Coordinates of C-alpha atoms and ligand atoms in Angstrom, one line a residue:
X1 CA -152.6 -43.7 -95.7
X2 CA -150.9 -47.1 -96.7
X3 CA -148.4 -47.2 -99.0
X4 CA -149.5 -49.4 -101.8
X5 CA -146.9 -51.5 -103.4
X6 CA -147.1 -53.8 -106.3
X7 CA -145.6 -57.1 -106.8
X8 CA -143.8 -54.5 -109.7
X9 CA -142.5 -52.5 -107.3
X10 CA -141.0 -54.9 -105.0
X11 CA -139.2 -57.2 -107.7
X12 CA -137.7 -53.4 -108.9
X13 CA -136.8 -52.8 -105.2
X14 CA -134.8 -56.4 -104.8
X15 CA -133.4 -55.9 -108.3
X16 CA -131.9 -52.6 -107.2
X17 CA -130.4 -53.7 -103.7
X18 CA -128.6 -56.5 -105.5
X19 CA -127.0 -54.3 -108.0
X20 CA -125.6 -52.2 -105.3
X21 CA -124.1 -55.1 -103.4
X22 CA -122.9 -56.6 -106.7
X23 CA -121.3 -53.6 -107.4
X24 CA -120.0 -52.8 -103.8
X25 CA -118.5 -56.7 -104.2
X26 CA -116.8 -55.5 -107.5
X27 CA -115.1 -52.4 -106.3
X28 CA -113.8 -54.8 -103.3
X29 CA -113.1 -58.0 -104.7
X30 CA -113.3 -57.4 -108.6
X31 CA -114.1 -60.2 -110.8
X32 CA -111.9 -62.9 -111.7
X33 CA -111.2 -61.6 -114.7
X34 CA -110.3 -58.6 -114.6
X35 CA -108.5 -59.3 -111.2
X36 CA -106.1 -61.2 -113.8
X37 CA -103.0 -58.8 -113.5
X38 CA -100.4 -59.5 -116.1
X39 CA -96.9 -58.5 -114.7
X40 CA -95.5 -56.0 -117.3
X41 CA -91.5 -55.6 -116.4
X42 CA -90.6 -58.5 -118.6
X43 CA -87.6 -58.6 -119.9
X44 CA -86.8 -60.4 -123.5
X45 CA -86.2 -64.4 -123.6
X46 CA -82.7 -65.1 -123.5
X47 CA -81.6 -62.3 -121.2
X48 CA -78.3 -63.2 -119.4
X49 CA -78.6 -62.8 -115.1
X50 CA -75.2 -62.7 -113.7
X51 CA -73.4 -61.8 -110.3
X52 CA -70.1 -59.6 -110.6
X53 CA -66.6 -59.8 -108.6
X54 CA -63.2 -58.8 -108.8
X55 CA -60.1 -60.9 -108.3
X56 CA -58.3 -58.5 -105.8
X57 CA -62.0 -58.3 -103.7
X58 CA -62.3 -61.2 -103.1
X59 CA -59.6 -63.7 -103.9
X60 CA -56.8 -63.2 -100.9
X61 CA -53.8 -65.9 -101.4
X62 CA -52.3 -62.6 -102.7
X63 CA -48.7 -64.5 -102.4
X64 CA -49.6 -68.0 -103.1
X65 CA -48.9 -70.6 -105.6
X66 CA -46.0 -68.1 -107.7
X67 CA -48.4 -65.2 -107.7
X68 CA -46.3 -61.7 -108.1
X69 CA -47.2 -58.3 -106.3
X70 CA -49.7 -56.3 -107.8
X71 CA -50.0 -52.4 -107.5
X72 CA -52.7 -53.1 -104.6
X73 CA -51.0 -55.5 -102.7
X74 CA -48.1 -52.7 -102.2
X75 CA -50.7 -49.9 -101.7
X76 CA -52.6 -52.0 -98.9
X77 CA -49.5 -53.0 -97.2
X78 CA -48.6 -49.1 -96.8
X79 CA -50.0 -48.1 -93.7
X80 CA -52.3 -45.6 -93.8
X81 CA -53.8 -45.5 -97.3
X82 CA -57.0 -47.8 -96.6
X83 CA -60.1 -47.4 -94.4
X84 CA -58.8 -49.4 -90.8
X85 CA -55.4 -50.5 -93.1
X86 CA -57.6 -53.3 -94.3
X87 CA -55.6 -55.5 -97.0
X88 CA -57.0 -58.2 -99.6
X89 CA -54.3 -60.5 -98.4
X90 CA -56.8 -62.9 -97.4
X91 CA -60.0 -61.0 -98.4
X92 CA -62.9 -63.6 -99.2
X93 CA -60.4 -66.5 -99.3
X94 CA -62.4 -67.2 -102.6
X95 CA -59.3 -69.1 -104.1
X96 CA -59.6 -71.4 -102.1
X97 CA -63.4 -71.4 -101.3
X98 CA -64.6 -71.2 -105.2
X99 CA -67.0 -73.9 -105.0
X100 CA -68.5 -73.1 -102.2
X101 CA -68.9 -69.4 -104.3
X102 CA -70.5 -71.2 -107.1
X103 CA -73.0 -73.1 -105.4
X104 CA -74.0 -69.7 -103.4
X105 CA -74.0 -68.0 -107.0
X106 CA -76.2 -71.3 -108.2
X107 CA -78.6 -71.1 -105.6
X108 CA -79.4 -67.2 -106.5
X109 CA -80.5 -68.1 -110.1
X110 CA -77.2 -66.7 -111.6
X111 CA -77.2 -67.7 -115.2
X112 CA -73.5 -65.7 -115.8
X113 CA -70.7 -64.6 -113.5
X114 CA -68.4 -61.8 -114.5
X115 CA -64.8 -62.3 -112.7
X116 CA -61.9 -60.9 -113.4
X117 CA -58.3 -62.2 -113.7
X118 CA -55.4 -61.3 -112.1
X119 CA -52.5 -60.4 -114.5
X120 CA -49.9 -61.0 -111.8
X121 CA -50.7 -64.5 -111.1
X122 CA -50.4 -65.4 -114.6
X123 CA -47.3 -63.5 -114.8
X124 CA -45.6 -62.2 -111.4
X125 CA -43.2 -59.9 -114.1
X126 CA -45.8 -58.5 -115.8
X127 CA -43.9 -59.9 -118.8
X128 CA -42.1 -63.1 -119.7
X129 CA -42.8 -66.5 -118.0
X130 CA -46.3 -67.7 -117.6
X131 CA -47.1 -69.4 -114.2
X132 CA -48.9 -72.2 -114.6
X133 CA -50.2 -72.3 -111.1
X134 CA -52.1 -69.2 -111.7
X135 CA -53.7 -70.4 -114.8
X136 CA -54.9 -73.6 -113.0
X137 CA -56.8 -71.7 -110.7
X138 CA -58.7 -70.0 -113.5
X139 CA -59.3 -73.3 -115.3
X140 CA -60.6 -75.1 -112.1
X141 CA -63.0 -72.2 -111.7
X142 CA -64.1 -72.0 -115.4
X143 CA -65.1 -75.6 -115.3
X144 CA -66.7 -75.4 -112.3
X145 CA -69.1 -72.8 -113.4
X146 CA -69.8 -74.6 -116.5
X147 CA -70.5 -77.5 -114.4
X148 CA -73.6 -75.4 -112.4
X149 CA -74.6 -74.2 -115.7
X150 CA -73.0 -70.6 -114.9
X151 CA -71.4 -68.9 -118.3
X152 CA -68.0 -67.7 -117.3
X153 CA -67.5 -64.0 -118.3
X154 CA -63.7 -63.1 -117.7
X155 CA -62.7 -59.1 -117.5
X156 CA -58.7 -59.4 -118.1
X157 CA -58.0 -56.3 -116.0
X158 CA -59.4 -54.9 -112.9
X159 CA -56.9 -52.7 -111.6
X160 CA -54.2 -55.2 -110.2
X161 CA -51.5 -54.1 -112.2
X162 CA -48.5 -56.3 -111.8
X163 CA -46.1 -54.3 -109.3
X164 CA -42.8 -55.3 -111.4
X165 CA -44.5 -53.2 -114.7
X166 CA -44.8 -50.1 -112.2
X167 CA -41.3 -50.6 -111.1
X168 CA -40.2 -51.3 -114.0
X169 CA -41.8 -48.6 -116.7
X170 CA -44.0 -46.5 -114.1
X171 CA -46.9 -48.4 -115.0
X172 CA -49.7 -47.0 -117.8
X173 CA -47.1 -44.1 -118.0
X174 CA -45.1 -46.5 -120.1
X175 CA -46.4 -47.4 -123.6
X176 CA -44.8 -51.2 -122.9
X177 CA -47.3 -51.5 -120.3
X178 CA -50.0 -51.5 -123.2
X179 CA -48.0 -54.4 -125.5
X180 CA -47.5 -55.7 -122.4
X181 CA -51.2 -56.1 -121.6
X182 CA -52.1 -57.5 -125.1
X183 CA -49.2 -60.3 -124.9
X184 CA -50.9 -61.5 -121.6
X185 CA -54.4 -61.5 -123.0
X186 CA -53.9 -63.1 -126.7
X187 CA -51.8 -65.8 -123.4
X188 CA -55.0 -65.9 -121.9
X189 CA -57.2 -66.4 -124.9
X190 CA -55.0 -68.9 -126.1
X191 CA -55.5 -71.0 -123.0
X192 CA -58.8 -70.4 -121.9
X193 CA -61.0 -69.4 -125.0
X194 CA -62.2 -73.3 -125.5
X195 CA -64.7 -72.4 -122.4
X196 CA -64.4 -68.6 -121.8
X197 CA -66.7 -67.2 -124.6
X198 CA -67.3 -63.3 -123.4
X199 CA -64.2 -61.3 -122.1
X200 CA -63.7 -57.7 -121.4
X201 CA -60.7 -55.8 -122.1
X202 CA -60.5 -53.4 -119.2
X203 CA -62.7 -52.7 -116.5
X204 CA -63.4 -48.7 -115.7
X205 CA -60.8 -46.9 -117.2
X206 CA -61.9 -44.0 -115.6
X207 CA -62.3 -45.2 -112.1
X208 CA -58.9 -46.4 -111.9
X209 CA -57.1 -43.7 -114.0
X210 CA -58.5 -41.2 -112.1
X211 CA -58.0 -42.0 -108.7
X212 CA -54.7 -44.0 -109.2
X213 CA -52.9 -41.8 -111.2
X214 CA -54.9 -38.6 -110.6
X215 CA -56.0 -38.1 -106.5
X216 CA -53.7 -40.9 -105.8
X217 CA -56.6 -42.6 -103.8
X218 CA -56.4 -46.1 -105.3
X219 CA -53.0 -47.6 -106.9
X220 CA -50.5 -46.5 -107.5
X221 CA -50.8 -43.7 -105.5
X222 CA -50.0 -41.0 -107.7
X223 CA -50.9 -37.4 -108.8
X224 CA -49.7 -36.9 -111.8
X225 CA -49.9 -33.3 -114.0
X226 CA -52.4 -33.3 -116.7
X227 CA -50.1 -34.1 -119.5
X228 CA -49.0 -37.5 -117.9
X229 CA -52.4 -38.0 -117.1
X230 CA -54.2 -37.6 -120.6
X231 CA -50.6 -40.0 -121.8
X232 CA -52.0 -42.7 -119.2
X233 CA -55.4 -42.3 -120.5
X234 CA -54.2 -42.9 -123.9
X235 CA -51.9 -45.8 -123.1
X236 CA -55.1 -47.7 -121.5
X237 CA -57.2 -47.4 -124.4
X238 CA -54.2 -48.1 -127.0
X239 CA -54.1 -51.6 -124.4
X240 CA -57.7 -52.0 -124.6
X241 CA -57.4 -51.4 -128.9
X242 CA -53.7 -53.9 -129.0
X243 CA -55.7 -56.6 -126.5
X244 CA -58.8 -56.5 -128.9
X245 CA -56.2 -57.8 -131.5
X246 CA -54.7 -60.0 -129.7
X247 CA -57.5 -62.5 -128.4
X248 CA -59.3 -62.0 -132.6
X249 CA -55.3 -63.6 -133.4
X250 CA -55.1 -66.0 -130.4
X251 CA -58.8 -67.0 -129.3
X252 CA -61.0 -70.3 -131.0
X253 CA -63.4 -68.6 -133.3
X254 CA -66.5 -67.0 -131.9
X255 CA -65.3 -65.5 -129.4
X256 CA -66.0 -61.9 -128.1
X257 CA -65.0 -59.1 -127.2
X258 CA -65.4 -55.7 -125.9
X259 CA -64.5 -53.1 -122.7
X260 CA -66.3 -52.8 -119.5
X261 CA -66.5 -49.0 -118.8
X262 CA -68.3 -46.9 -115.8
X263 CA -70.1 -44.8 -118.5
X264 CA -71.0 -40.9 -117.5
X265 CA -74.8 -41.2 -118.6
X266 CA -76.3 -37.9 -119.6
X267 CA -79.8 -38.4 -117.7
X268 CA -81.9 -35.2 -119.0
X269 CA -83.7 -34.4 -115.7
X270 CA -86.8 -32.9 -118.1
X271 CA -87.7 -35.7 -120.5
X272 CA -88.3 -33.4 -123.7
X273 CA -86.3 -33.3 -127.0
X274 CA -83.9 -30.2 -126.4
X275 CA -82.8 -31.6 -122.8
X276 CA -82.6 -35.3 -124.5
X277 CA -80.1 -34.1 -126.8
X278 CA -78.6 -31.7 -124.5
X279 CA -77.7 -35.2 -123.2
X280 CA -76.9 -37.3 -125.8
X281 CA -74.1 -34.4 -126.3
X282 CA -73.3 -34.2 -122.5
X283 CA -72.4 -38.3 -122.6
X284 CA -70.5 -38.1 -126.1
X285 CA -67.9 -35.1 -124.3
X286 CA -68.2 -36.5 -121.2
X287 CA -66.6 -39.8 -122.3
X288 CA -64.5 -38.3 -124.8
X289 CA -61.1 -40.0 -123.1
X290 CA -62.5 -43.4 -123.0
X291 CA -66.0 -44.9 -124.6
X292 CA -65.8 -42.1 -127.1
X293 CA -61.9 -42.4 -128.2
X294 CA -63.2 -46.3 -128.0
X295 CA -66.2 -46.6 -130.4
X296 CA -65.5 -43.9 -132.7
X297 CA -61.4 -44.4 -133.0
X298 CA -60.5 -40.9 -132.3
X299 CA -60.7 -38.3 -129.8
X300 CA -63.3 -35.3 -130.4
X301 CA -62.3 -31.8 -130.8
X302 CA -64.2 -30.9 -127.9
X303 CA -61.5 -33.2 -125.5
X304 CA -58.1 -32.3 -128.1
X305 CA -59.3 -28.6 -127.5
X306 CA -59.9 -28.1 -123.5
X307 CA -56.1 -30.3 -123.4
X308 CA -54.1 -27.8 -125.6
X309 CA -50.7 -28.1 -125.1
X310 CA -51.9 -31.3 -122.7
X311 CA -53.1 -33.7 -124.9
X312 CA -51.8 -36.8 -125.1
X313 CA -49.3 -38.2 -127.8
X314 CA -50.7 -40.6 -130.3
X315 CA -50.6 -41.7 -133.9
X316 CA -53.0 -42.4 -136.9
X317 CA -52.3 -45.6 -136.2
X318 CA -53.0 -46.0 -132.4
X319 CA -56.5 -44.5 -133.2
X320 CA -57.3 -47.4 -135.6
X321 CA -56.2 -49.4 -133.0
X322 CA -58.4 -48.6 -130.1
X323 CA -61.4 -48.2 -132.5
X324 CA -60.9 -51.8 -133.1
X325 CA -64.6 -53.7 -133.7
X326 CA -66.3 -54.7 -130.7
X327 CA -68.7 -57.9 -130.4
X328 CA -70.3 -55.6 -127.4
X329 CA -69.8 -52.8 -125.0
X330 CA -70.2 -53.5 -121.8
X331 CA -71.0 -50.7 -119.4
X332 CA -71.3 -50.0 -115.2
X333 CA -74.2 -47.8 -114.0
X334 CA -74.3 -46.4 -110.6
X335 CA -74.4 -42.9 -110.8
X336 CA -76.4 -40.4 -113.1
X337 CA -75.5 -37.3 -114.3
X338 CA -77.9 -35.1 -114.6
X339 CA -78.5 -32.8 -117.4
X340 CA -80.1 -29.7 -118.7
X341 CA -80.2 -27.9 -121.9
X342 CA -78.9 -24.2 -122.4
X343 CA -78.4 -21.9 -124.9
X344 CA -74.7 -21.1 -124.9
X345 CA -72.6 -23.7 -126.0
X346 CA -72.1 -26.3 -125.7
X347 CA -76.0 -26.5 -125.5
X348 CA -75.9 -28.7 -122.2
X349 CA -75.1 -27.8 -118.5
X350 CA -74.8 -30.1 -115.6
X351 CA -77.2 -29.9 -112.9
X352 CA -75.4 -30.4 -109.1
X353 CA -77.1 -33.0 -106.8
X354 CA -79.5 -30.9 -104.4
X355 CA -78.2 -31.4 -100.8
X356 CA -81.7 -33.6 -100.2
X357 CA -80.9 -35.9 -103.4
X358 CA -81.0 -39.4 -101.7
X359 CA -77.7 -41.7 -101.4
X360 CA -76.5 -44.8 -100.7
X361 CA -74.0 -46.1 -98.3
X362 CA -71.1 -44.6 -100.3
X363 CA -70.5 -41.0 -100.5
X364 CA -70.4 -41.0 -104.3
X365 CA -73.2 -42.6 -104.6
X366 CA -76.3 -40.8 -105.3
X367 CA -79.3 -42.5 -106.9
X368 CA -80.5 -42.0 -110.4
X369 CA -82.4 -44.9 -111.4
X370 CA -83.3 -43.1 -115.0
X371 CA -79.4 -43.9 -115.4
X372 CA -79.8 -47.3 -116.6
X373 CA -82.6 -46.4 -118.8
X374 CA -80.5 -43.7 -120.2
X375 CA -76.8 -45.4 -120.5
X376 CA -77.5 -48.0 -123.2
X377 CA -80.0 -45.9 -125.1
X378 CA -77.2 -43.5 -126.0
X379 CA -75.0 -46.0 -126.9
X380 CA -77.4 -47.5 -129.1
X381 CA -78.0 -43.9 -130.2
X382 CA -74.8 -42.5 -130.5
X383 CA -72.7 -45.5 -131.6
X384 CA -75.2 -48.1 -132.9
X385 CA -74.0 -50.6 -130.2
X386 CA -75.6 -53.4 -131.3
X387 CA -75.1 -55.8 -128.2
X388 CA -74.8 -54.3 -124.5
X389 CA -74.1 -55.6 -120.9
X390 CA -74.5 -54.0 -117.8
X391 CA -71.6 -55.1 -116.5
X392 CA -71.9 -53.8 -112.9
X393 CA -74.7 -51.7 -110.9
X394 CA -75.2 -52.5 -107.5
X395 CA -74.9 -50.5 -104.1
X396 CA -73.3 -50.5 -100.7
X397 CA -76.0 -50.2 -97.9
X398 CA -75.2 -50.4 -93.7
X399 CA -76.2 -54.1 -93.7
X400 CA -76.9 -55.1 -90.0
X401 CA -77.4 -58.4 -89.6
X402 CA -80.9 -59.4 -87.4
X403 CA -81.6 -61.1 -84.2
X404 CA -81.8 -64.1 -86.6
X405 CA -78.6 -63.8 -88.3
X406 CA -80.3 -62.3 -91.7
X407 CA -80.0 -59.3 -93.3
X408 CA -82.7 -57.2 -93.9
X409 CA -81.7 -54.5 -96.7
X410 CA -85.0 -53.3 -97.5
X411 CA -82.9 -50.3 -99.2
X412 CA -80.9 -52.5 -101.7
X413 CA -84.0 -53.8 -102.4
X414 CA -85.9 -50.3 -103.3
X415 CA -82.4 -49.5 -105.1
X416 CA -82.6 -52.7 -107.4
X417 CA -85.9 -52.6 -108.5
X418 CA -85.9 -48.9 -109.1
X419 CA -83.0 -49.4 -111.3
X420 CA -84.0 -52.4 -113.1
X421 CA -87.4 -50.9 -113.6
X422 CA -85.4 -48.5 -115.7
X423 CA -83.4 -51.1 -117.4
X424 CA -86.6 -53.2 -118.7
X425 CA -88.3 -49.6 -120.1
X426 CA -85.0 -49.8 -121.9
X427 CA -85.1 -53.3 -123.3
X428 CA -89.1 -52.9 -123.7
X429 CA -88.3 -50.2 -126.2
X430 CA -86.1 -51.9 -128.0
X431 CA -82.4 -51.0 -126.4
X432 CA -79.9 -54.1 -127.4
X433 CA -79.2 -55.1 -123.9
X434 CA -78.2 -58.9 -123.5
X435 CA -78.0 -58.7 -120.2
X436 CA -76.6 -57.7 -116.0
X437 CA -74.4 -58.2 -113.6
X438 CA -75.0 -57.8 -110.6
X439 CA -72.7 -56.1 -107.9
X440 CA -72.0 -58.5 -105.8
X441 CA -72.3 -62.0 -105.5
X442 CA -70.9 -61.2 -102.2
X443 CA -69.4 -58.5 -99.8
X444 CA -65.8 -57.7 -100.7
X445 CA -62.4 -55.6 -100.7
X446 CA -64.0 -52.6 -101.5
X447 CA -60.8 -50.3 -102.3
X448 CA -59.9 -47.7 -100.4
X449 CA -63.0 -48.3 -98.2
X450 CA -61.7 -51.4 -97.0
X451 CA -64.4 -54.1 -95.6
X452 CA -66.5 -51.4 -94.2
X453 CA -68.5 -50.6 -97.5
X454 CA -71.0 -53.8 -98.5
X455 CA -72.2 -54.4 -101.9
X456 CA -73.2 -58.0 -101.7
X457 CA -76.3 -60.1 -102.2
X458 CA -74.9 -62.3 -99.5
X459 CA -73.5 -61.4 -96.4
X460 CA -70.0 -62.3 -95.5
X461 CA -68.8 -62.5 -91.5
X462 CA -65.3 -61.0 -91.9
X463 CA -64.3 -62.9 -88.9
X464 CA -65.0 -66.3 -89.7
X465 CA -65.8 -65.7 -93.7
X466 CA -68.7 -67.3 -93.0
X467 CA -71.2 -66.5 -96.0
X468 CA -75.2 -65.9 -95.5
X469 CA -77.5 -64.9 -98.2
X470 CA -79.4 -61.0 -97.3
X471 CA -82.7 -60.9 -97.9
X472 CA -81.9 -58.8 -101.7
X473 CA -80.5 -62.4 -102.4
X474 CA -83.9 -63.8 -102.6
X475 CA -85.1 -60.7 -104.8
X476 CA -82.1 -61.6 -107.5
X477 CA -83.5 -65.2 -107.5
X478 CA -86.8 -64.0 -107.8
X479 CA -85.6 -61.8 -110.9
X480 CA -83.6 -63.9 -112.4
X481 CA -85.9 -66.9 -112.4
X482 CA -89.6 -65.1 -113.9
X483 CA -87.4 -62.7 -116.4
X484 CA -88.9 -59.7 -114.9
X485 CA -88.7 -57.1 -112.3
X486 CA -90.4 -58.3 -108.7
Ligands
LIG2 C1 -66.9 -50.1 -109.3 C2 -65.7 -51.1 -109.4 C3 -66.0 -52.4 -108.5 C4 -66.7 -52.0 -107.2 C5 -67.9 -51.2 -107.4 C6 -68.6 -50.8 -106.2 O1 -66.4 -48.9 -109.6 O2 -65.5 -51.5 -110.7 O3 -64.8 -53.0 -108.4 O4 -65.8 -51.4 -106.4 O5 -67.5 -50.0 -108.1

């Protein structure tokens, strides 16, 4: 029997067949409207993109132009103490390559640059006369970063130590050591303030506290017994506090001030309230020593109690002094530290990395991403910081250069986004961040692992110090430039 179909029928037919393709088409190539994908990880106008070094990492001429011995130039030179006995006698040869460094640093988009200052080429004694040389070297750089429309950023002490003040006093041991510190930044403030805006006091207190003067790894070598130790600690932040007041006294008005310390980030590995205050307490004890002592001008009971008869000497005085006001905090985040909450007290317990938990090149470091969310919110919590900069956070990776030269790092890639993704959910929810540093610009000196550990956007060929953007240094730009994670 035929089939009868009506004109009806056949119109309903077509009609049907073209919705199904239509919609077929719209699962594969949707619509040009709602293709329109608006990119999310923005972070606020303004924010400051900057590259991070060290002067001991990467300047060499560790003996030029009146410079005196620091603690790291004796501890390289003693056989034995660095991974392959590498030195930073010639390191990067930046002082004498800076501007080649700055147009590198200009060519990835780098709006800041955070570099520290070493205190023995300003004064080889630690104390007394300036060298002028030394200062020089600092200007020429300052100006030729304001030239490439980089903002100079100067941290006034990243663990080179004049070797004269540990001769002289033992070092942080000595309370000197502390005035000493202050007389050489309000110098430095003095000179230098008409173009450097931003400087930090000290960088990582407890990196270089606790490996210099408690393992011995890094200078000066030592291993002190706890009571020495905690009077160290408190002779660092009583420099930090006397420095504070010295660049208010010396600097040109406006400008600020603050530390740059490797916080210990409570990260509550279960994001509900009892875990997130479990680690808001965790990072307020953790830090008691340092940030804490720092931004609430004395030490908690928690940190006076586990020292006893250990705890350091001090005055009601000294802890006015290193709670002196800060224009900001600035803070390094690598590493998280993971928390839980309990029900004994203290309320918190630390949770050990499983054996699986993924690293980077370094041993210590262990990936957390949730770290860089975490570390300014509690400061903005706890303390009310009111202005924050990431001042490092970064990683080492095995860096093999390609049959073409480049380097691929895929992983510091994965690393950076992850952690920056963290950093914008910060910022997006209102956290007072003004803005990072990356580290670094460039492979360095990196302590007691010598050249073998890379952290830097751009590739350096320690044999010729021939310097070659990775592919991670494309990322930055990319960052940088849109204001957003890529
Ligand atoms: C930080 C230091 C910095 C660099 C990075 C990898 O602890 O401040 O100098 O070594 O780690």
């Amino acid at each position: 029997m035929p089939i009868r179909t009506t004109r009806r029928d056949l119109t309903k037919v077509a009609l049907s067949a073209a919705l199904a393709q239509s919609a077929t088409e719209a699962t594969a190539r949707p619509s040009r409207k709602r293709a329109r994908w608006i990119p999310a990880r923005r972070f606020p106008n303004g924010f400051l993109w900057g590259l991070a070094t060290a002067s001991y990492q990467i300047e060499g001429a560790w003996n030029e132009d009146g410079k005196g011995p620091s603690i790291w130039d004796r501890l390289t030179h003693t056989r034995g103490k660095i991974k392959n006995n590498d030195t930073g006698d010639v390191a990067l040869d930046h002082y004498h390559r800076y501007k080649e460094d700055v147009q590198l640093m200009k060519a990835l988009g780098a709006k800041a640059y955070r570099f520290s200052i070493s205190w023995p080429r300003i004064f080889p004694e630690g104390t007394g006369a300036a060298n002028t040389k030394g200062l020089d070297f600092y200007s020429r750089l300052v100006d030729e970063l304001l030239a490439n429309g980089i903002k100079p950023f100067a941290t006034l002490y990243h663990w080179d130590l004049p070797e004269a003040l540990q001769d002289r006093w033992g070092g942080w041991e000595a309370r000197d050591t502390a005035t000493a510190f202050a007389d050489y930044a309000g110098y430095i403030a003095e000179k230098l303030s008409d173009r450097i805006r931003h400087f930090f006091t000290i960088n990582e207190f407890t990196t270089f506290i606790e490996l210099g003067y408690g393992t011995g790894l890094h200078a000066p070598g030592l291993k002190l017994p706890p009571a020495r130790l905690n009077q160290v600690r408190h002779h660092t932040v009583l420099a930090h506090g006397l420095a504070v007041q010295a660049i208010r006294a010396k600097a040109r008005r406006g400008t600020k001030v603050g530390p740059a310390e490797i916080i210990a980030a409570g990260v509550p590995l279960i994001e509900t309230p009892d875990h997130i205050a479990a680690a808001e307490r965790y990072t307020r004890e953790a830090n008691a020593a340092y940030l804490t002592a720092i931004l609430e001008g004395r030490y908690t009971d928690g940190f006076l109690s586990s020292a006893g008869a250990n705890a350091p000497k001090f005055t009601p005085e000294d802890l006015k002094v290193i709670g002196s006001p800060l224009d900001f905090v600035g803070i390094n985040v690598y590493v998280p530290k993971y928390v839980r909450a309990i029900e004994a007290v203290p309320g918190y317990e630390l949770v050990a990395f499983s054996k699986s938990h993924p690293r980077m090149a370094s041993s210590w470091h262990v990936i957390g991403p949730e770290a860089l969310y975490w570390a300014p919110r509690h400061l903005a919590k706890l303390w009310n910081v009111k202005e924050i900069y990431i001042t490092e956070n970064g990683c080492g990776a095995s860096d093999q250069p390609a049959a073409d030269g480049v380097v691929y790092d895929s992983d510091r890639i994965m690393f950076l986004r992850s952690y920056l993704t963290q950093l914008q959910r910060a910022t997006s929810e209102g956290a007072p961040v003004r803005g990072y540093f990356l580290w670094s610009s460039m492979d360095n000196f990196e302590w007691a692992d010598g050249f073998a550990t890379r952290f830097g956007l751009i590739h350096v060929d320690y044999a010729t110090l021939q310097r070659k953007p990775k592919l991670s240094a494309s990322f930055f730009r990319a960052v940088a430039t849109l204001n957003r994670v890529v």
